[in-house]
Each structure stands twice: as C-alpha cells, then as structure tokens.
Amino acid sequence: QRVNCRTVYWITPNAVSIPTQRIAKPLIVSLLAMSAMIAVWLALSTHLHDALTWFALIAAVDIALLERWTRNSAYTTPAWIAPVVTALCCVFSLWLITALSVSYSGGFGFNDSARQMGTGLFRLLLLLRLSALDWLLLGAAPVLAFVLAGAGPVNDRHGSP
C-alpha cells in the first residue's frame, strides 16, 4: 500500500510557521531600526556633547512605525516588541554615550570604557548628568512606541501607508 504524504502530517507547514512569522519579522525589523537609531544617537551626541534624551522619542517613533509598516496584515504582533526594543535602544545608546564621556575625561579607550564600565558607575553618571525632564523623555519613549505600533492586526481601512 502507498501512504499519501499529505495525510501523514498532523500539523500543516503553514500552521507551524505562523508564530514564527508573528514574532520574527517585526522583531528583526525593530532590532535593525534600533541599531540605526543607536548609531545616529551616538553620532549626534558626540557632535553636540550632550546626552540628547529627546532623541529617545525619535527612536520610539522610528522603531514603532517601521515595525508597523512592515507587519503582515494577516497576523497580530505581540504588544511588547516596540516598547521593549525602544527601551533597549535607550539603555544601549546611553551606555555608549556615557562610555564615550568616560573615555574623554579619563583618557581611556572607548572600547575599554564601554566594556569595563559597571552598572553602578553607569547609573551614578546618569543620575549626575540627566535632569527630571530627561528622565521624563526617556520614560515616555516606550509608551510612545507602544501607542504608535498599534500592536495587533493592521486595519485595512486605517492601515499603514
């Protein structure tokens, strides 16, 4: 007797790939956007000699909208992707900016400062450097990313451009 291969599968290949498509594509797009925002934030901060915490809002907009515009309309995306990636972008950017200022002031190399700076020193330098408005902007960035990402399916009538 000949066995039909289609009847052997309990789960179709499409059913297995749906969760991966829901998470992988938006996560990869968000991580790429985060990398670009870190590079731009660090370059601007280096040029202007400031932490530029307002850039967290621009990073939130970029990450959330890129994730939304590249989303497949057939699937919903997890609500945590844009806010978490935005928060990571803020932490990594501020880590690099702080390491750069430590390397300028201490005469260390940038790589050494970035790798060897502990969380205690990082937190202390941020507390000394950032104002209440800076902390407000940093806290608002993940919230803005959540709102703009509009986690869930893309509505056909009010869909992404």
PDB file of C-alpha atoms in Angstrom:
ATOM      1  CA  GLN A   1       0.000   0.000   0.000  1.00  0.00           C
ATOM      2  CA  ARG A   2       1.115   3.509  -0.734  1.00  0.00           C
ATOM      3  CA  VAL A   3       0.931   6.167   2.008  1.00  0.00           C
ATOM      4  CA  ASN A   4      -0.139   9.611   0.967  1.00  0.00           C
ATOM      5  CA  CYS A   5       2.319  12.150   2.452  1.00  0.00           C
ATOM      6  CA  ARG A   6      -0.376  14.734   2.963  1.00  0.00           C
ATOM      7  CA  THR A   7      -2.250  12.525   5.382  1.00  0.00           C
ATOM      8  CA  VAL A   8       0.871  11.820   7.427  1.00  0.00           C
ATOM      9  CA  TYR A   9       1.246  15.412   8.646  1.00  0.00           C
ATOM     10  CA  TRP A  10      -0.711  16.175  11.765  1.00  0.00           C
ATOM     11  CA  ILE A  11       0.213  19.845  11.575  1.00  0.00           C
ATOM     12  CA  THR A  12       0.455  21.595   8.257  1.00  0.00           C
ATOM     13  CA  PRO A  13       3.648  23.550   7.497  1.00  0.00           C
ATOM     14  CA  ASN A  14       1.675  26.809   7.439  1.00  0.00           C
ATOM     15  CA  ALA A  15       0.303  26.211  10.924  1.00  0.00           C
ATOM     16  CA  VAL A  16       3.809  25.734  12.295  1.00  0.00           C
ATOM     17  CA  SER A  17       5.232  28.886  10.694  1.00  0.00           C
ATOM     18  CA  ILE A  18       2.541  31.309  11.863  1.00  0.00           C
ATOM     19  CA  PRO A  19       4.001  32.007  15.349  1.00  0.00           C
ATOM     20  CA  THR A  20       7.453  32.496  13.822  1.00  0.00           C
ATOM     21  CA  GLN A  21       6.089  34.988  11.308  1.00  0.00           C
ATOM     22  CA  ARG A  22       4.240  36.816  14.061  1.00  0.00           C
ATOM     23  CA  ILE A  23       7.403  37.436  16.058  1.00  0.00           C
ATOM     24  CA  ALA A  24      10.455  37.049  13.826  1.00  0.00           C
ATOM     25  CA  LYS A  25       9.812  39.671  11.154  1.00  0.00           C
ATOM     26  CA  PRO A  26       8.656  42.501  13.472  1.00  0.00           C
ATOM     27  CA  LEU A  27      11.438  41.698  15.921  1.00  0.00           C
ATOM     28  CA  ILE A  28      14.146  41.708  13.239  1.00  0.00           C
ATOM     29  CA  VAL A  29      12.853  44.958  11.747  1.00  0.00           C
ATOM     30  CA  SER A  30      12.692  46.546  15.193  1.00  0.00           C
ATOM     31  CA  LEU A  31      16.223  45.407  16.072  1.00  0.00           C
ATOM     32  CA  LEU A  32      17.562  46.800  12.793  1.00  0.00           C
ATOM     33  CA  ALA A  33      15.803  50.094  13.458  1.00  0.00           C
ATOM     34  CA  MET A  34      17.247  50.075  16.977  1.00  0.00           C
ATOM     35  CA  SER A  35      20.769  49.601  15.612  1.00  0.00           C
ATOM     36  CA  ALA A  36      20.337  52.516  13.237  1.00  0.00           C
ATOM     37  CA  MET A  37      18.920  54.743  15.975  1.00  0.00           C
ATOM     38  CA  ILE A  38      21.803  53.887  18.317  1.00  0.00           C
ATOM     39  CA  ALA A  39      24.308  54.861  15.625  1.00  0.00           C
ATOM     40  CA  VAL A  40      22.569  58.158  14.845  1.00  0.00           C
ATOM     41  CA  TRP A  41      22.023  58.973  18.537  1.00  0.00           C
ATOM     42  CA  LEU A  42      25.676  58.321  19.354  1.00  0.00           C
ATOM     43  CA  ALA A  43      26.895  60.383  16.389  1.00  0.00           C
ATOM     44  CA  LEU A  44      24.657  63.348  17.263  1.00  0.00           C
ATOM     45  CA  SER A  45      25.556  63.122  20.927  1.00  0.00           C
ATOM     46  CA  THR A  46      29.252  63.073  20.087  1.00  0.00           C
ATOM     47  CA  HIS A  47      28.913  66.088  17.844  1.00  0.00           C
ATOM     48  CA  LEU A  48      26.738  68.122  20.233  1.00  0.00           C
ATOM     49  CA  HIS A  49      28.375  66.928  23.508  1.00  0.00           C
ATOM     50  CA  ASP A  50      25.057  66.160  25.166  1.00  0.00           C
ATOM     51  CA  ALA A  51      23.029  63.070  26.026  1.00  0.00           C
ATOM     52  CA  LEU A  52      20.145  64.228  23.775  1.00  0.00           C
ATOM     53  CA  THR A  53      17.438  62.355  25.635  1.00  0.00           C
ATOM     54  CA  TRP A  54      14.815  63.897  23.365  1.00  0.00           C
ATOM     55  CA  PHE A  55      16.187  61.573  20.699  1.00  0.00           C
ATOM     56  CA  ALA A  56      14.548  58.699  22.594  1.00  0.00           C
ATOM     57  CA  LEU A  57      11.199  59.945  21.285  1.00  0.00           C
ATOM     58  CA  ILE A  58      12.505  59.969  17.705  1.00  0.00           C
ATOM     59  CA  ALA A  59      13.864  56.461  18.188  1.00  0.00           C
ATOM     60  CA  ALA A  60      10.478  55.347  19.537  1.00  0.00           C
ATOM     61  CA  VAL A  61       8.689  56.759  16.509  1.00  0.00           C
ATOM     62  CA  ASP A  62      11.140  55.151  14.104  1.00  0.00           C
ATOM     63  CA  ILE A  63      11.105  51.724  15.738  1.00  0.00           C
ATOM     64  CA  ALA A  64       7.332  51.599  16.180  1.00  0.00           C
ATOM     65  CA  LEU A  65       6.389  52.822  12.730  1.00  0.00           C
ATOM     66  CA  LEU A  66       8.897  50.622  10.919  1.00  0.00           C
ATOM     67  CA  GLU A  67       7.591  47.635  12.835  1.00  0.00           C
ATOM     68  CA  ARG A  68       4.019  48.602  11.994  1.00  0.00           C
ATOM     69  CA  TRP A  69       4.616  49.292   8.306  1.00  0.00           C
ATOM     70  CA  THR A  70       6.406  46.012   7.701  1.00  0.00           C
ATOM     71  CA  ARG A  71       3.864  43.936   9.618  1.00  0.00           C
ATOM     72  CA  ASN A  72       1.946  41.286   7.730  1.00  0.00           C
ATOM     73  CA  SER A  73      -1.734  42.211   7.793  1.00  0.00           C
ATOM     74  CA  ALA A  74      -2.778  38.593   8.313  1.00  0.00           C
ATOM     75  CA  TYR A  75      -1.153  38.305  11.756  1.00  0.00           C
ATOM     76  CA  THR A  76      -1.192  40.179  15.003  1.00  0.00           C
ATOM     77  CA  THR A  77       2.125  41.108  16.546  1.00  0.00           C
ATOM     78  CA  PRO A  78       2.984  40.913  20.231  1.00  0.00           C
ATOM     79  CA  ALA A  79       2.474  44.196  22.040  1.00  0.00           C
ATOM     80  CA  TRP A  80       5.865  44.023  23.767  1.00  0.00           C
ATOM     81  CA  ILE A  81       8.128  44.277  20.711  1.00  0.00           C
ATOM     82  CA  ALA A  82       8.189  48.038  20.035  1.00  0.00           C
ATOM     83  CA  PRO A  83       8.311  49.219  23.690  1.00  0.00           C
ATOM     84  CA  VAL A  84      10.963  46.697  24.741  1.00  0.00           C
ATOM     85  CA  VAL A  85      13.172  47.395  21.731  1.00  0.00           C
ATOM     86  CA  THR A  86      12.773  51.142  22.337  1.00  0.00           C
ATOM     87  CA  ALA A  87      13.800  50.745  25.975  1.00  0.00           C
ATOM     88  CA  LEU A  88      16.813  48.673  24.910  1.00  0.00           C
ATOM     89  CA  CYS A  89      17.718  51.360  22.384  1.00  0.00           C
ATOM     90  CA  CYS A  90      17.667  53.984  25.146  1.00  0.00           C
ATOM     91  CA  VAL A  91      19.802  51.895  27.503  1.00  0.00           C
ATOM     92  CA  PHE A  92      22.376  50.900  24.875  1.00  0.00           C
ATOM     93  CA  SER A  93      22.608  54.441  23.497  1.00  0.00           C
ATOM     94  CA  LEU A  94      23.066  55.974  26.926  1.00  0.00           C
ATOM     95  CA  TRP A  95      25.600  53.276  27.796  1.00  0.00           C
ATOM     96  CA  LEU A  96      27.681  54.163  24.727  1.00  0.00           C
ATOM     97  CA  ILE A  97      27.295  57.917  25.287  1.00  0.00           C
ATOM     98  CA  THR A  98      28.369  57.538  28.916  1.00  0.00           C
ATOM     99  CA  ALA A  99      31.290  55.306  27.937  1.00  0.00           C
ATOM    100  CA  LEU A 100      32.362  57.921  25.398  1.00  0.00           C
ATOM    101  CA  SER A 101      32.306  60.679  28.013  1.00  0.00           C
ATOM    102  CA  VAL A 102      34.272  58.472  30.429  1.00  0.00           C
ATOM    103  CA  SER A 103      36.850  57.799  27.739  1.00  0.00           C
ATOM    104  CA  TYR A 104      37.149  61.536  27.000  1.00  0.00           C
ATOM    105  CA  SER A 105      37.501  62.543  30.635  1.00  0.00           C
ATOM    106  CA  GLY A 106      39.575  59.598  31.863  1.00  0.00           C
ATOM    107  CA  GLY A 107      41.833  59.139  28.881  1.00  0.00           C
ATOM    108  CA  PHE A 108      40.742  55.535  28.418  1.00  0.00           C
ATOM    109  CA  GLY A 109      39.944  53.989  25.075  1.00  0.00           C
ATOM    110  CA  PHE A 110      36.310  53.924  24.047  1.00  0.00           C
ATOM    111  CA  ASN A 111      36.233  50.117  23.815  1.00  0.00           C
ATOM    112  CA  ASP A 112      37.736  49.765  27.283  1.00  0.00           C
ATOM    113  CA  SER A 113      35.249  52.233  28.749  1.00  0.00           C
ATOM    114  CA  ALA A 114      32.265  50.555  27.107  1.00  0.00           C
ATOM    115  CA  ARG A 115      33.273  47.048  28.188  1.00  0.00           C
ATOM    116  CA  GLN A 116      34.538  47.744  31.692  1.00  0.00           C
ATOM    117  CA  MET A 117      32.077  50.346  32.927  1.00  0.00           C
ATOM    118  CA  GLY A 118      29.915  48.703  35.555  1.00  0.00           C
ATOM    119  CA  THR A 119      26.223  49.242  36.101  1.00  0.00           C
ATOM    120  CA  GLY A 120      26.892  51.163  39.317  1.00  0.00           C
ATOM    121  CA  LEU A 121      29.097  53.718  37.598  1.00  0.00           C
ATOM    122  CA  PHE A 122      26.681  53.918  34.679  1.00  0.00           C
ATOM    123  CA  ARG A 123      23.734  54.596  36.979  1.00  0.00           C
ATOM    124  CA  LEU A 124      25.687  57.147  39.019  1.00  0.00           C
ATOM    125  CA  LEU A 125      26.840  59.055  35.935  1.00  0.00           C
ATOM    126  CA  LEU A 126      23.311  59.109  34.548  1.00  0.00           C
ATOM    127  CA  LEU A 127      21.961  60.423  37.860  1.00  0.00           C
ATOM    128  CA  LEU A 128      24.555  63.194  37.799  1.00  0.00           C
ATOM    129  CA  ARG A 129      24.042  64.052  34.148  1.00  0.00           C
ATOM    130  CA  LEU A 130      20.298  63.785  33.494  1.00  0.00           C
ATOM    131  CA  SER A 131      17.599  66.153  34.711  1.00  0.00           C
ATOM    132  CA  ALA A 132      13.993  65.344  35.607  1.00  0.00           C
ATOM    133  CA  LEU A 133      12.916  66.311  32.081  1.00  0.00           C
ATOM    134  CA  ASP A 134      15.471  63.899  30.623  1.00  0.00           C
ATOM    135  CA  TRP A 135      14.069  61.065  32.732  1.00  0.00           C
ATOM    136  CA  LEU A 136      10.546  62.007  31.672  1.00  0.00           C
ATOM    137  CA  LEU A 137      11.522  61.853  27.999  1.00  0.00           C
ATOM    138  CA  LEU A 138      13.227  58.501  28.470  1.00  0.00           C
ATOM    139  CA  GLY A 139      10.176  57.120  30.280  1.00  0.00           C
ATOM    140  CA  ALA A 140       7.783  58.412  27.634  1.00  0.00           C
ATOM    141  CA  ALA A 141       9.641  56.760  24.755  1.00  0.00           C
ATOM    142  CA  PRO A 142       8.451  53.145  25.311  1.00  0.00           C
ATOM    143  CA  VAL A 143       4.906  54.380  25.905  1.00  0.00           C
ATOM    144  CA  LEU A 144       5.005  56.318  22.637  1.00  0.00           C
ATOM    145  CA  ALA A 145       6.361  53.241  20.844  1.00  0.00           C
ATOM    146  CA  PHE A 146       3.503  51.127  22.212  1.00  0.00           C
ATOM    147  CA  VAL A 147       0.892  53.635  21.069  1.00  0.00           C
ATOM    148  CA  LEU A 148       2.376  54.153  17.609  1.00  0.00           C
ATOM    149  CA  ALA A 149       2.989  50.471  16.944  1.00  0.00           C
ATOM    150  CA  GLY A 150      -0.700  49.857  17.470  1.00  0.00           C
ATOM    151  CA  ALA A 151       0.038  46.275  18.390  1.00  0.00           C
ATOM    152  CA  GLY A 152      -2.421  43.956  16.762  1.00  0.00           C
ATOM    153  CA  PRO A 153      -3.593  43.418  13.210  1.00  0.00           C
ATOM    154  CA  VAL A 154      -3.273  46.200  10.707  1.00  0.00           C
ATOM    155  CA  ASN A 155      -6.728  47.532   9.993  1.00  0.00           C
ATOM    156  CA  ASP A 156      -7.420  47.546   6.234  1.00  0.00           C
ATOM    157  CA  ARG A 157      -9.420  50.752   6.437  1.00  0.00           C
ATOM    158  CA  HIS A 158      -6.956  52.631   8.622  1.00  0.00           C
ATOM    159  CA  GLY A 159      -3.926  50.543   7.690  1.00  0.00           C
ATOM    160  CA  SER A 160      -0.359  51.522   7.379  1.00  0.00           C
ATOM    161  CA  PRO A 161       0.600  53.617   4.364  1.00  0.00           C
TER     162      PRO A 161
END
